[in-house]
Amino acid sequence: DSGVTQTPKHLITATGQRVTLRCSPRSGDLSVYWYQQSLDQGLQFLIQYYNGEERAKGNILERFSAQQFPDLHSELNLSSLELGDSALYFCASSVDGATNEKLFFGSGTQLSVL
Amino acid sequence: ILNVEQSPQSLHVQEGDSTNFTCSFPSSNFYALHWYRWETAKSPEALFVMTLNGDEKKKGRISATLNTKEGYSYLYIKGSQPEDSATYLCALPLTSGTYKYIFGTGTRLKVLA
C-alpha cells in the first residue's frame, strides 16, 4: 500500500458528461501529480500541484482541470468527455517534489467513456 | 522535448535467467533518473532514484547503473523469478525545478516458470 488513495476505482460514463476524480496523497506529502495512461501510451503527465498551487503543466486538455485543496487532497475534473478520454488516471505524491524523490502512486481510476 | 526510450519493449525469460534492459535519454540537462516496477492490476512502485554519473543501486536481486555522459541506465535482474514479471518504467524530470517527469513506455518482462 503506497499510502495514496484514489477514488473511485472505476467510473463508467457517457460522452459529454463531467466527472471528478479524487486523490488523497500520503500523509506529509505536499506534492501531487496526475498522469493519464491510455492504451499503447506511456504514462502521460497532466499536471502537478505543490501545497495548493499549480507547479507544472503537461499536455492537459482545456476540458480538464484540477486543484489541490488546503487539506492537500486533489481533484481532477474532466468535462465534455469524449470516447478518447477513456484511460487509467493515476495520482502520485511526493514530499516536496524534488527530483530525487520517489513518486508514490495510487491505484488509479479506470475511466470508461461510452 | 525530452525523449526517454526503453528497450526492449518486451522480454520473456526462463525462471533463473538473468536479464537486463535499457533506458536511454538525452545526456544534456540531466537531474535524476527513476526506475519503477508496475505489476499488472497494481500501481507503479518506485525501485530506485539515481542522480550521479556512475551511480549503482541495488535492491535484492535487482540492480541499476547510470551513465549520464552517454545517456543510459541499465536495470539488471539476477536469477529472475515469476514474481519479477512486470513492466519496468524509467522516468526523468524534464528540467530541474519542474516536475514534468517523462516516463518511457516501459519494458514488459515475463518470467516463465
PDB file of N, CA, C and O in Angstrom, chain B residues 9-64:
ATOM      1  N   GLN B   9      11.025  -3.632 -25.807  1.00  0.00           N
ATOM      2  CA  GLN B   9       9.637  -3.349 -25.400  1.00  0.00           C
ATOM      3  C   GLN B   9       9.112  -4.455 -24.521  1.00  0.00           C
ATOM      4  O   GLN B   9       8.360  -4.215 -23.580  1.00  0.00           O
ATOM      5  N   SER B  10       9.451  -5.687 -24.875  1.00  0.00           N
ATOM      6  CA  SER B  10       9.017  -6.814 -24.057  1.00  0.00           C
ATOM      7  C   SER B  10      10.074  -7.898 -24.078  1.00  0.00           C
ATOM      8  O   SER B  10      10.925  -7.940 -24.970  1.00  0.00           O
ATOM      9  N   LEU B  11      10.000  -8.756 -23.097  1.00  0.00           N
ATOM     10  CA  LEU B  11      11.051  -9.741 -22.870  1.00  0.00           C
ATOM     11  C   LEU B  11      10.455 -10.948 -22.158  1.00  0.00           C
ATOM     12  O   LEU B  11       9.716 -10.773 -21.171  1.00  0.00           O
ATOM     13  N   HIS B  12      10.738 -12.137 -22.680  1.00  0.00           N
ATOM     14  CA  HIS B  12      10.342 -13.366 -21.998  1.00  0.00           C
ATOM     15  C   HIS B  12      11.619 -14.104 -21.608  1.00  0.00           C
ATOM     16  O   HIS B  12      12.484 -14.323 -22.465  1.00  0.00           O
ATOM     17  N   VAL B  13      11.733 -14.449 -20.346  1.00  0.00           N
ATOM     18  CA  VAL B  13      12.903 -15.205 -19.890  1.00  0.00           C
ATOM     19  C   VAL B  13      12.438 -16.380 -19.056  1.00  0.00           C
ATOM     20  O   VAL B  13      11.313 -16.402 -18.552  1.00  0.00           O
ATOM     21  N   GLN B  14      13.317 -17.346 -18.921  1.00  0.00           N
ATOM     22  CA  GLN B  14      13.019 -18.502 -18.084  1.00  0.00           C
ATOM     23  C   GLN B  14      13.384 -18.196 -16.639  1.00  0.00           C
ATOM     24  O   GLN B  14      14.313 -17.417 -16.360  1.00  0.00           O
ATOM     25  N   GLU B  15      12.663 -18.825 -15.735  1.00  0.00           N
ATOM     26  CA  GLU B  15      12.992 -18.678 -14.321  1.00  0.00           C
ATOM     27  C   GLU B  15      14.457 -19.034 -14.102  1.00  0.00           C
ATOM     28  O   GLU B  15      14.943 -20.047 -14.607  1.00  0.00           O
ATOM     29  N   GLY B  16      15.135 -18.183 -13.349  1.00  0.00           N
ATOM     30  CA  GLY B  16      16.542 -18.415 -13.063  1.00  0.00           C
ATOM     31  C   GLY B  16      17.493 -17.670 -13.984  1.00  0.00           C
ATOM     32  O   GLY B  16      18.666 -17.486 -13.641  1.00  0.00           O
ATOM     33  N   ASP B  17      16.984 -17.229 -15.141  1.00  0.00           N
ATOM     34  CA  ASP B  17      17.824 -16.457 -16.049  1.00  0.00           C
ATOM     35  C   ASP B  17      18.070 -15.067 -15.471  1.00  0.00           C
ATOM     36  O   ASP B  17      17.238 -14.521 -14.755  1.00  0.00           O
ATOM     37  N   SER B  18      19.196 -14.494 -15.822  1.00  0.00           N
ATOM     38  CA  SER B  18      19.440 -13.089 -15.508  1.00  0.00           C
ATOM     39  C   SER B  18      19.136 -12.277 -16.754  1.00  0.00           C
ATOM     40  O   SER B  18      19.294 -12.754 -17.883  1.00  0.00           O
ATOM     41  N   THR B  19      18.698 -11.065 -16.549  1.00  0.00           N
ATOM     42  CA  THR B  19      18.301 -10.249 -17.680  1.00  0.00           C
ATOM     43  C   THR B  19      18.625  -8.782 -17.411  1.00  0.00           C
ATOM     44  O   THR B  19      18.882  -8.387 -16.274  1.00  0.00           O
ATOM     45  N   ASN B  20      18.610  -8.005 -18.473  1.00  0.00           N
ATOM     46  CA  ASN B  20      18.808  -6.571 -18.279  1.00  0.00           C
ATOM     47  C   ASN B  20      18.088  -5.816 -19.375  1.00  0.00           C
ATOM     48  O   ASN B  20      17.851  -6.343 -20.466  1.00  0.00           O
ATOM     49  N   PHE B  21      17.734  -4.596 -19.088  1.00  0.00           N
ATOM     50  CA  PHE B  21      17.128  -3.732 -20.089  1.00  0.00           C
ATOM     51  C   PHE B  21      17.623  -2.309 -19.902  1.00  0.00           C
ATOM     52  O   PHE B  21      18.268  -1.986 -18.913  1.00  0.00           O
ATOM     53  N   THR B  22      17.305  -1.496 -20.906  1.00  0.00           N
ATOM     54  CA  THR B  22      17.954  -0.198 -21.044  1.00  0.00           C
ATOM     55  C   THR B  22      16.957   0.944 -21.052  1.00  0.00           C
ATOM     56  O   THR B  22      15.850   0.827 -21.599  1.00  0.00           O
ATOM     57  N   CYS B  23      17.366   2.032 -20.439  1.00  0.00           N
ATOM     58  CA  CYS B  23      16.645   3.301 -20.541  1.00  0.00           C
ATOM     59  C   CYS B  23      17.619   4.311 -21.132  1.00  0.00           C
ATOM     60  O   CYS B  23      18.711   4.518 -20.576  1.00  0.00           O
ATOM     61  N   SER B  24      17.251   4.924 -22.246  1.00  0.00           N
ATOM     62  CA  SER B  24      18.111   5.908 -22.908  1.00  0.00           C
ATOM     63  C   SER B  24      17.463   7.279 -22.846  1.00  0.00           C
ATOM     64  O   SER B  24      16.241   7.412 -22.981  1.00  0.00           O
ATOM     65  N   PHE B  25      18.298   8.289 -22.684  1.00  0.00           N
ATOM     66  CA  PHE B  25      17.782   9.650 -22.535  1.00  0.00           C
ATOM     67  C   PHE B  25      18.835  10.633 -23.040  1.00  0.00           C
ATOM     68  O   PHE B  25      20.016  10.300 -23.126  1.00  0.00           O
ATOM     69  N   PRO B  26      18.413  11.851 -23.383  1.00  0.00           N
ATOM     70  CA  PRO B  26      19.401  12.860 -23.787  1.00  0.00           C
ATOM     71  C   PRO B  26      20.332  13.156 -22.616  1.00  0.00           C
ATOM     72  O   PRO B  26      19.881  13.319 -21.480  1.00  0.00           O
ATOM     73  N   SER B  27      21.604  13.222 -22.888  1.00  0.00           N
ATOM     74  CA  SER B  27      22.574  13.355 -21.798  1.00  0.00           C
ATOM     75  C   SER B  27      22.706  14.786 -21.273  1.00  0.00           C
ATOM     76  O   SER B  27      23.275  15.008 -20.207  1.00  0.00           O
ATOM     77  N   SER B  28      22.174  15.743 -21.999  1.00  0.00           N
ATOM     78  CA  SER B  28      22.264  17.128 -21.516  1.00  0.00           C
ATOM     79  C   SER B  28      21.169  17.395 -20.481  1.00  0.00           C
ATOM     80  O   SER B  28      20.110  16.764 -20.510  1.00  0.00           O
ATOM     81  N   ASN B  29      21.425  18.296 -19.568  1.00  0.00           N
ATOM     82  CA  ASN B  29      20.418  18.698 -18.569  1.00  0.00           C
ATOM     83  C   ASN B  29      19.876  17.522 -17.771  1.00  0.00           C
ATOM     84  O   ASN B  29      18.681  17.408 -17.556  1.00  0.00           O
ATOM     85  N   PHE B  30      20.769  16.673 -17.342  1.00  0.00           N
ATOM     86  CA  PHE B  30      20.332  15.529 -16.533  1.00  0.00           C
ATOM     87  C   PHE B  30      20.227  15.956 -15.074  1.00  0.00           C
ATOM     88  O   PHE B  30      21.088  16.651 -14.539  1.00  0.00           O
ATOM     89  N   TYR B  31      19.158  15.493 -14.419  1.00  0.00           N
ATOM     90  CA  TYR B  31      18.985  15.787 -12.990  1.00  0.00           C
ATOM     91  C   TYR B  31      18.798  14.530 -12.161  1.00  0.00           C
ATOM     92  O   TYR B  31      19.343  14.403 -11.084  1.00  0.00           O
ATOM     93  N   ALA B  32      17.986  13.623 -12.656  1.00  0.00           N
ATOM     94  CA  ALA B  32      17.743  12.382 -11.913  1.00  0.00           C
ATOM     95  C   ALA B  32      17.068  11.388 -12.837  1.00  0.00           C
ATOM     96  O   ALA B  32      16.459  11.758 -13.847  1.00  0.00           O
ATOM     97  N   LEU B  33      17.199  10.141 -12.495  1.00  0.00           N
ATOM     98  CA  LEU B  33      16.505   9.080 -13.229  1.00  0.00           C
ATOM     99  C   LEU B  33      15.841   8.151 -12.221  1.00  0.00           C
ATOM    100  O   LEU B  33      16.451   7.763 -11.226  1.00  0.00           O
ATOM    101  N   HIS B  34      14.584   7.841 -12.499  1.00  0.00           N
ATOM    102  CA  HIS B  34      13.812   6.971 -11.623  1.00  0.00           C
ATOM    103  C   HIS B  34      13.517   5.656 -12.347  1.00  0.00           C
ATOM    104  O   HIS B  34      13.227   5.663 -13.536  1.00  0.00           O
ATOM    105  N   TRP B  35      13.551   4.559 -11.602  1.00  0.00           N
ATOM    106  CA  TRP B  35      13.052   3.267 -12.092  1.00  0.00           C
ATOM    107  C   TRP B  35      11.842   2.858 -11.252  1.00  0.00           C
ATOM    108  O   TRP B  35      11.874   2.948 -10.019  1.00  0.00           O
ATOM    109  N   TYR B  36      10.799   2.401 -11.972  1.00  0.00           N
ATOM    110  CA  TYR B  36       9.587   1.942 -11.307  1.00  0.00           C
ATOM    111  C   TYR B  36       9.238   0.545 -11.822  1.00  0.00           C
ATOM    112  O   TYR B  36       9.463   0.220 -12.990  1.00  0.00           O
ATOM    113  N   ARG B  37       8.627  -0.240 -10.951  1.00  0.00           N
ATOM    114  CA  ARG B  37       8.093  -1.537 -11.348  1.00  0.00           C
ATOM    115  C   ARG B  37       6.584  -1.447 -11.298  1.00  0.00           C
ATOM    116  O   ARG B  37       6.012  -0.980 -10.312  1.00  0.00           O
ATOM    117  N   TRP B  38       5.935  -1.936 -12.381  1.00  0.00           N
ATOM    118  CA  TRP B  38       4.487  -1.829 -12.468  1.00  0.00           C
ATOM    119  C   TRP B  38       3.938  -3.215 -12.749  1.00  0.00           C
ATOM    120  O   TRP B  38       3.995  -3.706 -13.868  1.00  0.00           O
ATOM    121  N   GLU B  39       3.381  -3.819 -11.698  1.00  0.00           N
ATOM    122  CA  GLU B  39       2.781  -5.140 -11.848  1.00  0.00           C
ATOM    123  C   GLU B  39       1.338  -4.983 -12.321  1.00  0.00           C
ATOM    124  O   GLU B  39       0.665  -3.994 -11.980  1.00  0.00           O
ATOM    125  N   THR B  40       0.876  -5.972 -13.047  1.00  0.00           N
ATOM    126  CA  THR B  40      -0.480  -5.940 -13.576  1.00  0.00           C
ATOM    127  C   THR B  40      -1.482  -5.761 -12.447  1.00  0.00           C
ATOM    128  O   THR B  40      -1.364  -6.386 -11.393  1.00  0.00           O
ATOM    129  N   ALA B  41      -2.444  -4.881 -12.687  1.00  0.00           N
ATOM    130  CA  ALA B  41      -3.529  -4.598 -11.742  1.00  0.00           C
ATOM    131  C   ALA B  41      -3.046  -3.903 -10.465  1.00  0.00           C
ATOM    132  O   ALA B  41      -3.789  -3.806  -9.490  1.00  0.00           O
ATOM    133  N   LYS B  42      -1.828  -3.434 -10.486  1.00  0.00           N
ATOM    134  CA  LYS B  42      -1.325  -2.656  -9.342  1.00  0.00           C
ATOM    135  C   LYS B  42      -0.866  -1.296  -9.847  1.00  0.00           C
ATOM    136  O   LYS B  42      -0.993  -0.983 -11.028  1.00  0.00           O
ATOM    137  N   SER B  43      -0.323  -0.485  -8.949  1.00  0.00           N
ATOM    138  CA  SER B  43       0.190   0.822  -9.357  1.00  0.00           C
ATOM    139  C   SER B  43       1.711   0.781  -9.420  1.00  0.00           C
ATOM    140  O   SER B  43       2.339  -0.069  -8.781  1.00  0.00           O
ATOM    141  N   PRO B  44       2.312   1.676 -10.193  1.00  0.00           N
ATOM    142  CA  PRO B  44       3.778   1.703 -10.274  1.00  0.00           C
ATOM    143  C   PRO B  44       4.397   1.895  -8.896  1.00  0.00           C
ATOM    144  O   PRO B  44       3.904   2.684  -8.088  1.00  0.00           O
ATOM    145  N   GLU B  45       5.487   1.179  -8.683  1.00  0.00           N
ATOM    146  CA  GLU B  45       6.174   1.235  -7.390  1.00  0.00           C
ATOM    147  C   GLU B  45       7.633   1.605  -7.628  1.00  0.00           C
ATOM    148  O   GLU B  45       8.297   1.017  -8.490  1.00  0.00           O
ATOM    149  N   ALA B  46       8.119   2.573  -6.878  1.00  0.00           N
ATOM    150  CA  ALA B  46       9.485   3.041  -7.085  1.00  0.00           C
ATOM    151  C   ALA B  46      10.507   1.981  -6.700  1.00  0.00           C
ATOM    152  O   ALA B  46      10.383   1.323  -5.670  1.00  0.00           O
ATOM    153  N   LEU B  47      11.501   1.817  -7.558  1.00  0.00           N
ATOM    154  CA  LEU B  47      12.630   0.939  -7.253  1.00  0.00           C
ATOM    155  C   LEU B  47      13.839   1.778  -6.827  1.00  0.00           C
ATOM    156  O   LEU B  47      14.391   1.574  -5.757  1.00  0.00           O
ATOM    157  N   PHE B  48      14.251   2.668  -7.725  1.00  0.00           N
ATOM    158  CA  PHE B  48      15.455   3.446  -7.466  1.00  0.00           C
ATOM    159  C   PHE B  48      15.285   4.879  -7.967  1.00  0.00           C
ATOM    160  O   PHE B  48      14.570   5.132  -8.925  1.00  0.00           O
ATOM    161  N   VAL B  49      16.003   5.786  -7.319  1.00  0.00           N
ATOM    162  CA  VAL B  49      16.224   7.116  -7.854  1.00  0.00           C
ATOM    163  C   VAL B  49      17.726   7.298  -7.944  1.00  0.00           C
ATOM    164  O   VAL B  49      18.439   7.095  -6.962  1.00  0.00           O
ATOM    165  N   MET B  50      18.205   7.673  -9.117  1.00  0.00           N
ATOM    166  CA  MET B  50      19.647   7.782  -9.337  1.00  0.00           C
ATOM    167  C   MET B  50      19.954   9.203  -9.798  1.00  0.00           C
ATOM    168  O   MET B  50      19.240   9.751 -10.651  1.00  0.00           O
ATOM    169  N   THR B  51      20.999   9.762  -9.235  1.00  0.00           N
ATOM    170  CA  THR B  51      21.293  11.157  -9.553  1.00  0.00           C
ATOM    171  C   THR B  51      22.711  11.403 -10.052  1.00  0.00           C
ATOM    172  O   THR B  51      22.963  12.422 -10.683  1.00  0.00           O
ATOM    173  N   LEU B  52      23.637  10.528  -9.744  1.00  0.00           N
ATOM    174  CA  LEU B  52      25.038  10.811 -10.078  1.00  0.00           C
ATOM    175  C   LEU B  52      25.560   9.864 -11.157  1.00  0.00           C
ATOM    176  O   LEU B  52      25.258   8.667 -11.144  1.00  0.00           O
ATOM    177  N   ASN B  53      26.388  10.405 -12.039  1.00  0.00           N
ATOM    178  CA  ASN B  53      27.019   9.569 -13.048  1.00  0.00           C
ATOM    179  C   ASN B  53      27.817   8.476 -12.366  1.00  0.00           C
ATOM    180  O   ASN B  53      28.548   8.724 -11.408  1.00  0.00           O
ATOM    181  N   GLY B  54      27.647   7.254 -12.824  1.00  0.00           N
ATOM    182  CA  GLY B  54      28.358   6.140 -12.222  1.00  0.00           C
ATOM    183  C   GLY B  54      27.624   5.514 -11.050  1.00  0.00           C
ATOM    184  O   GLY B  54      28.075   4.528 -10.477  1.00  0.00           O
ATOM    185  N   ASP B  55      26.485   6.100 -10.698  1.00  0.00           N
ATOM    186  CA  ASP B  55      25.678   5.579  -9.594  1.00  0.00           C
ATOM    187  C   ASP B  55      25.314   4.126  -9.840  1.00  0.00           C
ATOM    188  O   ASP B  55      25.046   3.721 -10.961  1.00  0.00           O
ATOM    189  N   GLU B  56      25.327   3.352  -8.773  1.00  0.00           N
ATOM    190  CA  GLU B  56      24.830   1.984  -8.826  1.00  0.00           C
ATOM    191  C   GLU B  56      23.920   1.793  -7.625  1.00  0.00           C
ATOM    192  O   GLU B  56      24.258   2.183  -6.515  1.00  0.00           O
ATOM    193  N   LYS B  57      22.749   1.205  -7.879  1.00  0.00           N
ATOM    194  CA  LYS B  57      21.809   0.948  -6.798  1.00  0.00           C
ATOM    195  C   LYS B  57      21.465  -0.535  -6.821  1.00  0.00           C
ATOM    196  O   LYS B  57      21.447  -1.162  -7.885  1.00  0.00           O
ATOM    197  N   LYS B  58      21.140  -1.074  -5.648  1.00  0.00           N
ATOM    198  CA  LYS B  58      20.779  -2.490  -5.583  1.00  0.00           C
ATOM    199  C   LYS B  58      19.671  -2.692  -4.570  1.00  0.00           C
ATOM    200  O   LYS B  58      19.667  -2.087  -3.491  1.00  0.00           O
ATOM    201  N   LYS B  59      18.737  -3.575  -4.952  1.00  0.00           N
ATOM    202  CA  LYS B  59      17.641  -3.934  -4.058  1.00  0.00           C
ATOM    203  C   LYS B  59      17.370  -5.406  -4.289  1.00  0.00           C
ATOM    204  O   LYS B  59      16.726  -5.782  -5.271  1.00  0.00           O
ATOM    205  N   GLY B  60      17.912  -6.229  -3.400  1.00  0.00           N
ATOM    206  CA  GLY B  60      17.752  -7.672  -3.572  1.00  0.00           C
ATOM    207  C   GLY B  60      18.446  -8.137  -4.837  1.00  0.00           C
ATOM    208  O   GLY B  60      19.640  -7.892  -5.030  1.00  0.00           O
ATOM    209  N   ARG B  61      17.688  -8.764  -5.734  1.00  0.00           N
ATOM    210  CA  ARG B  61      18.266  -9.293  -6.979  1.00  0.00           C
ATOM    211  C   ARG B  61      18.250  -8.252  -8.102  1.00  0.00           C
ATOM    212  O   ARG B  61      18.695  -8.536  -9.215  1.00  0.00           O
ATOM    213  N   ILE B  62      17.733  -7.092  -7.826  1.00  0.00           N
ATOM    214  CA  ILE B  62      17.619  -6.054  -8.849  1.00  0.00           C
ATOM    215  C   ILE B  62      18.661  -4.973  -8.600  1.00  0.00           C
ATOM    216  O   ILE B  62      18.838  -4.532  -7.457  1.00  0.00           O
ATOM    217  N   SER B  63      19.343  -4.583  -9.662  1.00  0.00           N
ATOM    218  CA  SER B  63      20.315  -3.504  -9.536  1.00  0.00           C
ATOM    219  C   SER B  63      20.221  -2.612 -10.766  1.00  0.00           C
ATOM    220  O   SER B  63      19.638  -2.989 -11.783  1.00  0.00           O
ATOM    221  N   ALA B  64      20.766  -1.415 -10.636  1.00  0.00           N
ATOM    222  CA  ALA B  64      20.725  -0.465 -11.742  1.00  0.00           C
ATOM    223  C   ALA B  64      22.016   0.323 -11.774  1.00  0.00           C
ATOM    224  O   ALA B  64      22.647   0.558 -10.733  1.00  0.00           O
TER     225      ALA B  64
END
